[in-house]
Coordinates of C-alpha atoms in Angstrom, one line a residue:
M1 CA 23.1 12.8 -7.6
S2 CA 24.8 9.4 -7.6
G3 CA 22.9 6.6 -6.2
E4 CA 19.7 8.7 -5.6
S5 CA 17.9 8.9 -8.9
S6 CA 14.4 10.3 -8.6
D7 CA 13.1 8.2 -11.5
P8 CA 14.2 4.9 -13.1
A9 CA 16.6 5.2 -15.9
P10 CA 15.0 5.1 -19.4
G11 CA 16.2 1.6 -20.2
R12 CA 15.4 0.2 -16.8
A13 CA 12.4 -2.0 -16.1
R14 CA 9.4 -0.2 -14.7
H15 CA 9.8 -1.5 -11.1
E16 CA 13.6 -1.5 -10.8
L17 CA 15.3 0.9 -8.4
G18 CA 18.6 2.7 -8.6
Q19 CA 21.0 1.2 -6.2
I20 CA 22.5 3.2 -3.3
S21 CA 26.3 3.4 -3.8
E22 CA 28.1 3.2 -0.5
S23 CA 31.2 4.8 -1.8
D24 CA 29.1 7.8 -2.7
Y25 CA 28.4 8.3 1.0
I26 CA 31.5 7.0 2.7
N27 CA 34.2 8.5 0.6
P28 CA 32.4 11.4 -1.1
T29 CA 34.1 14.1 -3.2
P30 CA 34.0 17.6 -1.5
E31 CA 31.2 18.6 -3.8
R32 CA 29.2 15.4 -2.9
Q33 CA 29.9 15.9 0.8
A34 CA 28.5 19.4 0.5
E35 CA 25.4 18.0 -1.1
L36 CA 24.9 15.4 1.6
S37 CA 25.4 18.0 4.3
A38 CA 22.8 20.2 2.7
E39 CA 20.4 17.3 2.6
I40 CA 21.0 16.5 6.2
D41 CA 20.5 20.1 7.1
R42 CA 17.2 20.1 5.2
Y43 CA 15.9 17.4 7.4
Y44 CA 17.3 18.5 10.8
N45 CA 17.1 22.3 10.3
T46 CA 13.9 22.9 8.5
P47 CA 11.2 23.9 10.9
L48 CA 7.7 22.4 10.4
D49 CA 4.9 24.6 9.2
M50 CA 2.8 24.9 12.3
F51 CA -0.1 26.4 10.3
P52 CA 0.0 24.5 7.0
F53 CA -3.5 25.6 6.0
S54 CA -4.0 29.3 5.9
E55 CA -7.4 30.8 6.6
H56 CA -9.3 31.1 3.3
A57 CA -12.4 29.8 1.7
R58 CA -10.7 27.1 -0.3
K59 CA -10.9 23.6 1.1
P60 CA -7.5 22.5 2.6
D61 CA -5.7 19.6 1.2
R62 CA -6.1 16.2 2.8
F63 CA -3.6 15.8 5.7
Y64 CA -2.0 12.7 4.2
D65 CA -1.2 14.7 1.0
F66 CA 0.5 17.3 3.1
Y67 CA 2.3 14.7 5.2
E68 CA 3.6 12.8 2.2
A69 CA 4.7 16.1 0.6
S70 CA 6.8 16.9 3.7
I71 CA 8.5 13.5 3.5
D72 CA 9.2 14.0 -0.2
E73 CA 10.7 17.4 0.5
R74 CA 13.1 16.1 3.2
F75 CA 14.1 12.8 1.5
P76 CA 14.1 13.2 -2.3
G77 CA 16.6 10.4 -2.6
D78 CA 13.9 7.8 -1.9
R79 CA 11.4 9.2 -4.3
D80 CA 11.7 6.2 -6.6
I81 CA 10.6 3.7 -4.0
R82 CA 7.9 6.0 -2.7
G83 CA 6.6 6.3 -6.3
V84 CA 6.4 2.5 -6.6
I85 CA 4.5 2.4 -3.2
S86 CA 2.1 5.0 -4.4
R87 CA 1.5 3.3 -7.7
Y88 CA 0.8 0.1 -5.8
T89 CA -1.9 1.6 -3.6
R90 CA -3.5 3.5 -6.5
A91 CA -3.5 0.2 -8.5
F92 CA -5.0 -1.5 -5.5
F93 CA -7.8 1.0 -5.4
G94 CA -8.4 0.9 -9.1
S95 CA -8.5 -2.9 -9.1
L96 CA -10.9 -2.8 -6.2
V97 CA -13.3 -0.4 -7.9
G98 CA -13.1 -2.5 -11.1
Y99 CA -13.7 -5.7 -9.3
V100 CA -16.7 -4.3 -7.3
A101 CA -18.2 -3.0 -10.6
A102 CA -17.6 -6.4 -12.3
K103 CA -19.4 -8.2 -9.5
R104 CA -22.4 -5.9 -9.7
V105 CA -22.5 -6.3 -13.5
L106 CA -22.5 -10.1 -13.0
F107 CA -25.2 -9.7 -10.4
A108 CA -27.4 -7.6 -12.7
L109 CA -26.9 -10.1 -15.5
A110 CA -27.9 -13.0 -13.2
L111 CA -31.0 -11.1 -12.2
A112 CA -31.8 -10.3 -15.8
G113 CA -31.5 -14.0 -16.5
L114 CA -34.0 -14.8 -13.8
W115 CA -36.4 -12.2 -15.1
L116 CA -36.1 -13.5 -18.6
L117 CA -36.8 -17.1 -17.5
A118 CA -39.7 -16.0 -15.2
V119 CA -41.4 -14.0 -18.0
E120 CA -40.3 -15.6 -21.2
G121 CA -39.1 -19.0 -20.0
P122 CA -42.4 -20.9 -20.8
V123 CA -42.3 -19.5 -24.3
I124 CA -38.7 -20.6 -24.8
V125 CA -39.3 -24.0 -23.4
G126 CA -42.5 -24.4 -25.3
G127 CA -40.6 -23.8 -28.5
L128 CA -38.5 -26.8 -27.7
G129 CA -41.6 -29.0 -27.6
V130 CA -42.0 -29.2 -23.8
A131 CA -45.6 -28.7 -22.5
G132 CA -47.7 -29.0 -19.4
L133 CA -46.1 -29.5 -16.0
A134 CA -42.9 -30.6 -17.6
Q135 CA -42.7 -27.0 -19.0
V136 CA -43.1 -25.6 -15.5
G137 CA -40.4 -28.0 -14.1
A138 CA -38.0 -27.1 -17.0
V139 CA -38.3 -23.4 -16.3
A140 CA -37.8 -23.9 -12.6
V141 CA -34.7 -26.0 -13.1
A142 CA -33.3 -23.5 -15.5
M143 CA -33.8 -20.7 -12.9
L144 CA -32.1 -22.8 -10.2
L145 CA -29.1 -23.5 -12.5
I146 CA -28.4 -19.7 -12.5
L147 CA -27.1 -20.0 -8.9
P148 CA -24.1 -22.4 -9.6
L149 CA -23.4 -20.7 -12.9
F150 CA -23.2 -17.3 -11.1
A151 CA -21.0 -18.8 -8.3
G152 CA -18.6 -20.4 -10.8
I153 CA -18.1 -17.2 -12.8
N154 CA -17.6 -15.1 -9.7
A155 CA -15.1 -17.6 -8.3
L156 CA -13.1 -17.4 -11.5
V157 CA -13.2 -13.6 -11.6
F158 CA -12.2 -13.4 -8.0
Q159 CA -9.3 -15.8 -8.4
Q160 CA -7.8 -13.7 -11.3
Y161 CA -8.3 -10.5 -9.3
R162 CA -6.7 -11.9 -6.2
I163 CA -3.7 -13.3 -8.0
S164 CA -3.1 -10.0 -9.7
L165 CA -3.1 -8.2 -6.4
E166 CA -0.9 -10.8 -4.8
N167 CA 1.7 -10.5 -7.6
R168 CA 1.7 -6.7 -7.2
S169 CA 2.2 -7.2 -3.5
Y170 CA 5.1 -9.6 -3.9
E171 CA 6.8 -7.2 -6.3
L172 CA 6.4 -4.3 -4.0
S173 CA 7.7 -6.3 -1.1
R174 CA 10.8 -7.3 -3.1
L175 CA 11.6 -3.6 -3.8
I176 CA 11.0 -2.5 -0.2
V177 CA 13.4 -5.3 1.0
Q178 CA 16.0 -4.1 -1.6
R179 CA 15.9 -0.5 -0.5
T180 CA 15.7 -1.1 3.3
R181 CA 18.5 -3.6 3.0
E182 CA 20.7 -1.1 1.2
L183 CA 20.0 1.5 3.8
Q184 CA 20.8 -1.0 6.6
N185 CA 24.1 -2.0 4.9
L186 CA 25.0 1.7 4.6
Y187 CA 24.1 2.3 8.2
T188 CA 26.1 -0.7 9.4
T189 CA 29.1 0.5 7.5
L190 CA 28.8 4.0 8.8
R191 CA 28.4 2.8 12.3
A192 CA 31.8 1.0 12.1
L193 CA 33.7 3.8 10.4
P194 CA 34.5 6.1 13.3
D195 CA 36.5 3.4 15.2
Q196 CA 38.1 2.2 12.0
E197 CA 39.3 5.6 10.8
E198 CA 40.4 7.0 14.1
T199 CA 43.9 5.6 13.7
R200 CA 44.3 7.4 10.4
H201 CA 44.0 10.8 12.1
V202 CA 46.4 10.4 15.0
N203 CA 48.1 13.7 14.3
A204 CA 45.1 15.6 12.7
G205 CA 42.7 16.3 15.5
K206 CA 40.6 18.9 13.7
A207 CA 40.4 16.9 10.5
W208 CA 39.4 13.8 12.4
G209 CA 36.8 15.8 14.4
E210 CA 35.2 17.1 11.2
R211 CA 35.3 13.7 9.6
S212 CA 33.8 12.0 12.7
A213 CA 31.1 14.6 13.0
F214 CA 30.1 14.1 9.3
L215 CA 30.0 10.3 9.7
V216 CA 27.8 10.5 12.8
R217 CA 25.4 13.0 11.2
L218 CA 25.2 10.9 8.1
M219 CA 24.5 7.8 10.1
M220 CA 21.6 9.5 11.9
W221 CA 20.3 10.8 8.7
V222 CA 20.3 7.4 7.0
A223 CA 18.3 6.0 9.9
Q224 CA 15.8 8.8 9.5
R225 CA 15.5 7.9 5.8
M226 CA 14.4 4.4 6.8
E227 CA 12.0 5.7 9.5
H228 CA 10.3 8.1 7.1
L229 CA 10.1 5.4 4.5
E230 CA 8.1 3.4 7.1
K231 CA 5.9 6.4 7.8
F232 CA 5.2 6.8 4.2
I233 CA 4.2 3.2 3.8
Q234 CA 2.0 3.5 6.9
V235 CA 0.1 6.4 5.5
E236 CA -0.4 4.7 2.1
M237 CA -1.6 1.5 3.8
W238 CA -4.1 3.6 5.8
R239 CA -5.4 5.0 2.6
V240 CA -5.9 1.5 1.2
R241 CA -7.8 0.5 4.3
R242 CA -10.0 3.6 4.3
E243 CA -10.8 3.3 0.6
R244 CA -11.7 -0.3 1.0
Y245 CA -14.1 0.5 3.9
W246 CA -16.0 3.0 1.8
I247 CA -16.0 0.9 -1.3
N248 CA -17.6 -1.8 0.8
W249 CA -20.5 0.5 1.6
V250 CA -20.8 1.6 -2.0
G251 CA -20.9 -2.0 -3.1
G252 CA -23.6 -2.8 -0.6
F253 CA -25.7 0.2 -1.7
L254 CA -25.4 -0.9 -5.4
V255 CA -26.6 -4.4 -4.4
V256 CA -29.7 -3.0 -2.8
L257 CA -30.3 -0.6 -5.6
I258 CA -30.0 -3.2 -8.4
L259 CA -32.2 -5.7 -6.5
G260 CA -34.9 -3.1 -5.7
V261 CA -35.1 -1.9 -9.4
W262 CA -35.2 -5.5 -10.6
A263 CA -37.8 -6.6 -8.1
A264 CA -40.0 -3.7 -9.0
L265 CA -39.8 -4.5 -12.7
L266 CA -40.5 -8.2 -12.0
L267 CA -43.6 -7.4 -9.9
M268 CA -44.9 -5.0 -12.4
Q269 CA -45.1 -7.8 -14.9
T270 CA -48.7 -9.0 -14.8
G271 CA -49.4 -10.9 -18.1
S272 CA -49.0 -14.7 -17.8
P273 CA -47.2 -16.5 -20.6
M274 CA -49.1 -19.7 -19.7
P275 CA -52.9 -18.8 -19.8
A276 CA -53.8 -22.5 -19.1
T277 CA -51.9 -22.4 -15.8
P278 CA -51.8 -18.8 -14.5
W279 CA -50.5 -20.0 -11.2
A280 CA -47.3 -21.0 -12.8
F281 CA -46.3 -17.4 -13.5
R282 CA -46.8 -16.5 -9.8
L283 CA -44.6 -19.5 -9.0
F284 CA -41.9 -18.3 -11.3
Q285 CA -42.1 -14.8 -9.8
G286 CA -41.9 -16.1 -6.3
L287 CA -39.0 -18.4 -7.2
A288 CA -37.2 -15.5 -9.0
L289 CA -37.6 -13.3 -5.9
L290 CA -36.2 -15.9 -3.6
L291 CA -33.3 -16.6 -5.9
G292 CA -32.7 -12.9 -6.4
L293 CA -32.4 -12.4 -2.6
A294 CA -30.0 -15.4 -2.5
L295 CA -27.9 -13.9 -5.3
S296 CA -27.8 -10.5 -3.6
W297 CA -26.7 -12.0 -0.3
A298 CA -24.0 -14.1 -2.0
T299 CA -22.6 -11.3 -4.2
Y300 CA -22.1 -9.1 -1.1
H301 CA -20.8 -11.7 1.4
F302 CA -18.8 -14.1 -0.9
W303 CA -15.8 -13.4 -3.1
K304 CA -14.9 -10.3 -1.2
T305 CA -11.4 -8.8 -1.2
P306 CA -9.7 -10.2 1.9
L307 CA -9.6 -7.5 4.6
N308 CA -5.9 -8.0 5.2
L309 CA -4.7 -8.9 1.7
A310 CA -2.1 -6.2 1.5
R311 CA -0.8 -6.8 5.0
D312 CA -0.6 -10.5 4.6
K313 CA 0.9 -10.6 1.1
L314 CA 3.4 -7.7 1.4
G315 CA 5.6 -9.8 3.8
S316 CA 6.6 -7.0 6.1
E317 CA 8.2 -9.4 8.5
A318 CA 11.1 -9.6 6.0
W319 CA 11.6 -5.9 5.8
I320 CA 14.5 -4.1 7.6
R321 CA 12.8 -1.8 10.1
Y322 CA 14.0 1.4 11.7
A323 CA 13.4 -0.1 15.1
T324 CA 16.1 -2.7 14.4
L325 CA 18.8 -0.1 13.9
D326 CA 19.1 0.7 17.6
L327 CA 20.1 4.3 16.7
D328 CA 20.1 5.7 20.3
N329 CA 22.3 3.0 21.7
T330 CA 24.6 3.2 18.7
I331 CA 25.2 6.9 19.3
G332 CA 25.4 6.3 23.0
D333 CA 28.0 3.6 22.6
Q334 CA 30.1 5.7 20.3
I335 CA 30.1 8.6 22.8
S336 CA 30.9 6.2 25.6
R337 CA 33.9 4.8 23.8
D338 CA 35.2 8.3 23.0
K339 CA 34.8 9.4 26.6
E340 CA 36.6 6.3 27.8
R341 CA 39.5 6.9 25.4
L342 CA 39.7 10.6 26.4
V343 CA 39.9 9.7 30.1
E344 CA 42.6 7.1 29.4
Y345 CA 44.6 9.7 27.4
L346 CA 44.3 12.2 30.2
N347 CA 45.4 9.7 32.8
L348 CA 48.4 8.6 30.6
N349 CA 49.5 12.2 30.2
K350 CA 48.9 13.3 33.8
G351 CA 52.4 13.9 35.1
R352 CA 54.2 14.6 31.8

Protein backbone atom coordinates (compact mmCIF):
# COMPACT_ATOMS: atom_id res chain seq x y z
CA MET A 1 0.00 0.00 0.00
CA SER A 2 1.61 3.22 -1.11
CA GLY A 3 2.92 5.42 1.68
CA GLU A 4 2.00 2.88 4.39
CA SER A 5 4.77 0.34 4.53
CA SER A 6 4.58 -1.90 7.58
CA ASP A 7 8.35 -2.35 7.74
CA PRO A 8 11.25 -0.23 6.51
CA ALA A 9 12.53 -1.03 3.05
CA PRO A 10 15.54 -3.41 2.97
CA GLY A 11 18.01 -0.69 2.04
CA ARG A 12 16.67 1.91 4.44
CA ALA A 13 18.32 2.83 7.71
CA ARG A 14 16.95 1.05 10.74
CA HIS A 15 15.13 4.07 12.12
CA GLU A 16 13.80 5.64 8.94
CA LEU A 17 10.09 5.70 8.20
CA GLY A 18 8.25 5.46 4.93
CA GLN A 19 6.80 8.84 4.06
CA ILE A 20 3.08 9.40 3.68
CA SER A 21 2.27 10.35 0.11
CA GLU A 22 -0.51 12.96 0.05
CA SER A 23 -1.42 12.20 -3.56
CA ASP A 24 -2.06 8.62 -2.52
CA TYR A 25 -4.87 9.91 -0.31
CA ILE A 26 -6.09 13.04 -2.07
CA ASN A 27 -6.27 11.74 -5.64
CA PRO A 28 -6.39 7.97 -5.21
CA THR A 29 -7.06 5.48 -7.96
CA PRO A 30 -10.42 3.68 -7.68
CA GLU A 31 -8.60 0.66 -6.26
CA ARG A 32 -6.74 2.77 -3.72
CA GLN A 33 -9.92 4.62 -2.73
CA ALA A 34 -11.60 1.28 -2.10
CA GLU A 35 -8.68 0.26 0.11
CA LEU A 36 -8.88 3.51 2.06
CA SER A 37 -12.64 3.16 2.47
CA ALA A 38 -12.13 -0.36 3.81
CA GLU A 39 -9.56 0.91 6.32
CA ILE A 40 -11.90 3.69 7.44
CA ASP A 41 -14.71 1.15 7.83
CA ARG A 42 -12.42 -1.09 9.85
CA TYR A 43 -11.99 1.66 12.42
CA TYR A 44 -15.51 3.08 12.54
CA ASN A 45 -17.54 -0.07 11.93
CA THR A 46 -15.65 -2.74 13.88
CA PRO A 47 -17.33 -3.31 17.25
CA LEU A 48 -15.14 -3.67 20.29
CA ASP A 49 -14.94 -7.07 21.96
CA MET A 50 -16.76 -6.42 25.22
CA PHE A 51 -15.48 -9.72 26.69
CA PRO A 52 -11.93 -10.00 25.36
CA PHE A 53 -10.91 -12.67 27.85
CA SER A 54 -13.05 -15.78 27.75
CA GLU A 55 -13.62 -17.80 30.91
CA HIS A 56 -10.93 -20.48 31.03
CA ALA A 57 -8.11 -21.50 33.32
CA ARG A 58 -5.38 -19.85 31.25
CA LYS A 59 -4.12 -16.51 32.50
CA PRO A 60 -5.47 -13.65 30.34
CA ASP A 61 -3.09 -11.39 28.47
CA ARG A 62 -1.99 -8.12 30.01
CA PHE A 63 -4.45 -5.39 29.14
CA TYR A 64 -1.84 -3.20 27.45
CA ASP A 65 -1.03 -6.09 25.08
CA PHE A 66 -4.69 -6.38 24.14
CA TYR A 67 -5.05 -2.60 23.84
CA GLU A 68 -2.02 -2.22 21.58
CA ALA A 69 -3.17 -5.16 19.47
CA SER A 70 -6.52 -3.41 18.89
CA ILE A 71 -4.68 -0.25 17.77
CA ASP A 72 -2.52 -2.29 15.41
CA GLU A 73 -5.59 -3.96 13.93
CA ARG A 74 -7.30 -0.65 13.17
CA PHE A 75 -4.29 1.35 11.98
CA PRO A 76 -1.77 -0.94 10.25
CA GLY A 77 -0.39 2.01 8.28
CA ASP A 78 1.44 3.35 11.35
CA ARG A 79 2.95 0.01 12.29
CA ASP A 80 6.42 1.24 11.40
CA ILE A 81 6.46 4.13 13.89
CA ARG A 82 4.77 2.01 16.54
CA GLY A 83 7.48 -0.59 16.06
CA VAL A 84 10.14 2.06 16.65
CA ILE A 85 8.35 3.22 19.81
CA SER A 86 8.12 -0.35 21.10
CA ARG A 87 11.81 -0.98 20.38
CA TYR A 88 12.65 2.21 22.26
CA THR A 89 10.74 1.18 25.38
CA ARG A 90 12.15 -2.38 25.29
CA ALA A 91 15.67 -0.98 24.84
CA PHE A 92 15.00 1.41 27.73
CA PHE A 93 14.01 -1.50 29.94
CA GLY A 94 16.95 -3.64 28.81
CA SER A 95 19.41 -0.81 29.43
CA LEU A 96 17.87 -0.17 32.85
CA VAL A 97 18.24 -3.83 33.86
CA GLY A 98 21.82 -3.91 32.57
CA TYR A 99 22.71 -0.70 34.36
CA VAL A 100 21.23 -1.85 37.69
CA ALA A 101 23.13 -5.13 37.35
CA ALA A 102 26.36 -3.27 36.57
CA LYS A 103 25.89 -1.04 39.62
CA ARG A 104 25.40 -4.06 41.86
CA VAL A 105 28.47 -5.78 40.41
CA LEU A 106 30.54 -2.65 41.10
CA PHE A 107 29.09 -2.55 44.61
CA ALA A 108 30.00 -6.19 45.21
CA LEU A 109 33.53 -5.59 43.88
CA ALA A 110 33.95 -2.58 46.17
CA LEU A 111 32.85 -4.66 49.16
CA ALA A 112 35.20 -7.44 48.10
CA GLY A 113 38.01 -4.88 48.05
CA LEU A 114 37.12 -3.79 51.58
CA TRP A 115 37.06 -7.40 52.74
CA LEU A 116 40.41 -8.10 51.15
CA LEU A 117 42.02 -5.04 52.74
CA ALA A 118 40.50 -5.78 56.15
CA VAL A 119 41.62 -9.40 56.14
CA GLU A 120 44.76 -9.44 54.00
CA GLY A 121 45.70 -5.75 53.95
CA PRO A 122 48.31 -5.96 56.71
CA VAL A 123 50.01 -8.86 54.95
CA ILE A 124 50.05 -6.97 51.65
CA VAL A 125 51.34 -3.77 53.24
CA GLY A 126 53.86 -5.72 55.32
CA GLY A 127 55.28 -7.18 52.15
CA LEU A 128 56.05 -3.62 51.05
CA GLY A 129 58.20 -3.06 54.13
CA VAL A 130 55.67 -1.10 56.20
CA ALA A 131 55.35 -2.13 59.86
CA GLY A 132 53.83 -1.06 63.14
CA LEU A 133 51.29 1.72 63.35
CA ALA A 134 52.26 2.85 59.85
CA GLN A 135 50.98 -0.51 58.65
CA VAL A 136 47.61 0.14 60.33
CA GLY A 137 47.43 3.65 58.86
CA ALA A 138 48.33 2.43 55.37
CA VAL A 139 45.57 -0.19 55.39
CA ALA A 140 43.02 2.33 56.71
CA VAL A 141 43.94 4.86 54.01
CA ALA A 142 43.68 2.18 51.32
CA MET A 143 40.22 1.28 52.56
CA LEU A 144 39.14 4.89 52.54
CA LEU A 145 40.38 5.33 48.96
CA ILE A 146 37.82 2.77 47.80
CA LEU A 147 35.06 5.37 48.29
CA PRO A 148 36.28 7.95 45.72
CA LEU A 149 37.36 5.17 43.35
CA PHE A 150 33.89 3.62 43.57
CA ALA A 151 32.23 7.00 43.05
CA GLY A 152 34.38 7.85 40.03
CA ILE A 153 33.75 4.56 38.24
CA ASN A 154 30.01 4.75 38.92
CA ALA A 155 29.88 8.32 37.63
CA LEU A 156 31.57 7.28 34.36
CA VAL A 157 29.25 4.29 33.89
CA PHE A 158 26.20 6.43 34.63
CA GLN A 159 27.29 9.12 32.19
CA GLN A 160 27.62 6.62 29.34
CA TYR A 161 24.32 4.98 30.24
CA ARG A 162 22.45 8.29 30.36
CA ILE A 163 23.96 9.56 27.11
CA SER A 164 22.89 6.34 25.36
CA LEU A 165 19.31 6.71 26.60
CA GLU A 166 19.20 10.39 25.68
CA ASN A 167 20.40 9.67 22.14
CA ARG A 168 17.70 7.04 21.74
CA SER A 169 15.13 9.52 23.02
CA TYR A 170 16.23 12.23 20.58
CA GLU A 171 16.04 9.78 17.67
CA LEU A 172 12.58 8.59 18.65
CA SER A 173 11.36 12.18 19.06
CA ARG A 174 12.63 13.02 15.57
CA LEU A 175 10.65 10.14 14.07
CA ILE A 176 7.48 11.00 16.00
CA VAL A 177 7.76 14.61 14.85
CA GLN A 178 8.19 13.38 11.26
CA ARG A 179 5.12 11.13 11.34
CA THR A 180 2.82 13.51 13.21
CA ARG A 181 3.83 16.40 10.97
CA GLU A 182 3.04 14.33 7.88
CA LEU A 183 -0.36 13.44 9.34
CA GLN A 184 -1.02 17.08 10.20
CA ASN A 185 -0.07 18.21 6.68
CA LEU A 186 -2.37 15.59 5.20
CA TYR A 187 -5.17 16.64 7.54
CA THR A 188 -4.71 20.33 6.70
CA THR A 189 -4.84 19.59 2.97
CA LEU A 190 -7.95 17.45 3.34
CA ARG A 191 -9.65 20.13 5.43
CA ALA A 192 -9.27 22.68 2.60
CA LEU A 193 -10.27 20.38 -0.25
CA PRO A 194 -14.09 20.39 0.06
CA ASP A 195 -14.29 24.16 -0.50
CA GLN A 196 -11.62 24.10 -3.21
CA GLU A 197 -13.19 21.30 -5.24
CA GLU A 198 -16.80 22.39 -4.95
CA THR A 199 -16.56 24.56 -8.06
CA ARG A 200 -15.41 21.58 -10.13
CA HIS A 201 -18.71 19.78 -9.55
CA VAL A 202 -21.24 22.53 -10.33
CA ASN A 203 -23.27 20.25 -12.58
CA ALA A 204 -22.49 16.91 -10.92
CA GLY A 205 -24.30 16.91 -7.62
CA LYS A 206 -24.15 13.18 -6.94
CA ALA A 207 -20.45 12.90 -7.85
CA TRP A 208 -19.63 15.89 -5.68
CA GLY A 209 -21.65 14.43 -2.80
CA GLU A 210 -19.70 11.17 -2.99
CA ARG A 211 -16.37 12.98 -3.29
CA SER A 212 -17.17 15.31 -0.38
CA ALA A 213 -18.32 12.42 1.80
CA PHE A 214 -15.08 10.53 1.10
CA LEU A 215 -12.92 13.57 1.91
CA VAL A 216 -14.70 14.22 5.21
CA ARG A 217 -14.49 10.56 6.26
CA LEU A 218 -10.82 10.50 5.30
CA MET A 219 -10.10 13.65 7.27
CA MET A 220 -11.78 12.23 10.37
CA TRP A 221 -9.86 8.97 9.98
CA VAL A 222 -6.50 10.74 9.65
CA ALA A 223 -7.26 12.58 12.89
CA GLN A 224 -8.04 9.26 14.56
CA ARG A 225 -4.70 7.89 13.37
CA MET A 226 -2.96 10.68 15.22
CA GLU A 227 -5.07 10.19 18.33
CA HIS A 228 -4.37 6.46 18.47
CA LEU A 229 -0.67 7.04 17.90
CA GLU A 230 -0.75 9.22 21.02
CA LYS A 231 -2.64 6.52 22.91
CA PHE A 232 -0.05 3.94 21.88
CA ILE A 233 2.77 6.20 23.11
CA GLN A 234 0.87 6.75 26.36
CA VAL A 235 0.61 3.01 27.02
CA GLU A 236 4.27 2.40 26.19
CA MET A 237 5.41 5.23 28.47
CA TRP A 238 3.24 3.77 31.24
CA ARG A 239 5.08 0.47 30.80
CA VAL A 240 8.43 2.25 31.11
CA ARG A 241 7.33 3.98 34.30
CA ARG A 242 5.93 0.81 35.84
CA GLU A 243 9.00 -1.26 34.97
CA ARG A 244 11.29 1.39 36.41
CA TYR A 245 9.31 1.33 39.65
CA TRP A 246 9.72 -2.42 40.10
CA ILE A 247 13.37 -2.43 39.04
CA ASN A 248 13.96 0.18 41.74
CA TRP A 249 12.64 -2.27 44.33
CA VAL A 250 14.68 -5.13 42.89
CA GLY A 251 17.80 -2.97 42.98
CA GLY A 252 17.19 -2.10 46.62
CA PHE A 253 16.68 -5.76 47.51
CA LEU A 254 19.96 -6.70 45.81
CA VAL A 255 21.80 -4.02 47.79
CA VAL A 256 20.50 -5.42 51.08
CA LEU A 257 21.23 -9.00 50.01
CA ILE A 258 24.79 -8.31 48.88
CA LEU A 259 25.54 -6.22 51.96
CA GLY A 260 24.10 -8.86 54.32
CA VAL A 261 26.09 -11.73 52.80
CA TRP A 262 29.27 -9.66 52.75
CA ALA A 263 28.87 -8.48 56.37
CA ALA A 264 28.24 -12.05 57.53
CA LEU A 265 31.42 -13.27 55.80
CA LEU A 266 33.41 -10.40 57.25
CA LEU A 267 32.21 -10.98 60.81
CA MET A 268 32.86 -14.71 60.52
CA GLN A 269 36.54 -13.92 59.97
CA THR A 270 38.18 -14.30 63.41
CA GLY A 271 41.89 -14.82 62.79
CA SER A 272 43.99 -11.65 63.07
CA PRO A 273 46.70 -11.11 60.45
CA MET A 274 48.53 -8.90 63.03
CA PRO A 275 49.13 -11.03 66.16
CA ALA A 276 51.12 -8.23 67.80
CA THR A 277 48.19 -5.80 67.56
CA PRO A 278 44.96 -7.86 67.52
CA TRP A 279 42.91 -4.73 68.10
CA ALA A 280 43.91 -3.53 64.62
CA PHE A 281 41.87 -6.30 62.94
CA ARG A 282 38.75 -5.27 64.87
CA LEU A 283 39.46 -1.72 63.78
CA PHE A 284 39.63 -2.85 60.16
CA GLN A 285 36.40 -4.83 60.54
CA GLY A 286 34.60 -1.85 62.04
CA LEU A 287 35.91 0.52 59.39
CA ALA A 288 34.96 -1.93 56.64
CA LEU A 289 31.42 -2.21 58.01
CA LEU A 290 31.04 1.57 58.15
CA LEU A 291 32.39 1.97 54.64
CA GLY A 292 30.20 -0.90 53.42
CA LEU A 293 27.12 0.85 54.78
CA ALA A 294 28.21 4.10 53.11
CA LEU A 295 28.73 2.31 49.79
CA SER A 296 25.34 0.61 50.01
CA TRP A 297 23.61 3.93 50.68
CA ALA A 298 25.51 5.62 47.84
CA THR A 299 24.92 2.89 45.27
CA TYR A 300 21.16 3.06 45.88
CA HIS A 301 20.65 6.82 46.20
CA PHE A 302 23.23 8.15 43.71
CA TRP A 303 23.65 7.62 39.96
CA LYS A 304 20.00 6.63 39.61
CA THR A 305 18.15 6.73 36.32
CA PRO A 306 16.33 10.11 36.33
CA LEU A 307 12.68 9.51 37.09
CA ASN A 308 11.50 11.61 34.14
CA LEU A 309 14.34 10.94 31.73
CA ALA A 310 12.07 9.68 28.95
CA ARG A 311 9.55 12.49 29.43
CA ASP A 312 12.17 15.24 29.56
CA LYS A 313 14.32 14.01 26.66
CA LEU A 314 11.61 12.98 24.20
CA GLY A 315 10.67 16.60 23.60
CA SER A 316 6.93 16.01 23.33
CA GLU A 317 6.29 19.76 23.27
CA ALA A 318 7.47 19.70 19.63
CA TRP A 319 5.08 16.92 18.59
CA ILE A 320 1.91 17.63 16.66
CA ARG A 321 -0.95 16.49 18.89
CA TYR A 322 -4.46 15.36 18.15
CA ALA A 323 -5.83 18.14 20.37
CA THR A 324 -4.39 20.76 18.00
CA LEU A 325 -6.38 19.47 15.01
CA ASP A 326 -9.65 20.89 16.34
CA LEU A 327 -11.57 18.16 14.55
CA ASP A 328 -15.00 18.90 15.99
CA ASN A 329 -14.95 22.57 15.00
CA THR A 330 -13.47 21.72 11.61
CA ILE A 331 -16.42 19.42 10.83
CA GLY A 332 -18.84 21.89 12.37
CA ASP A 333 -17.51 24.77 10.25
CA GLN A 334 -17.76 22.68 7.09
CA ILE A 335 -21.38 21.77 7.79
CA SER A 336 -22.15 25.39 8.69
CA ARG A 337 -20.76 26.68 5.37
CA ASP A 338 -22.66 24.04 3.43
CA LYS A 339 -25.92 24.94 5.19
CA GLU A 340 -25.35 28.65 4.55
CA ARG A 341 -24.76 28.05 0.84
CA LEU A 342 -27.82 25.82 0.67
CA VAL A 343 -30.05 28.51 2.20
CA GLU A 344 -28.57 31.15 -0.10
CA TYR A 345 -29.25 28.90 -3.10
CA LEU A 346 -32.84 28.31 -2.01
CA ASN A 347 -33.40 32.04 -1.50
CA LEU A 348 -31.95 32.87 -4.92
CA ASN A 349 -34.19 30.33 -6.60
CA LYS A 350 -37.32 31.08 -4.60
CA GLY A 351 -39.65 32.63 -7.24
CA ARG A 352 -38.16 31.06 -10.32
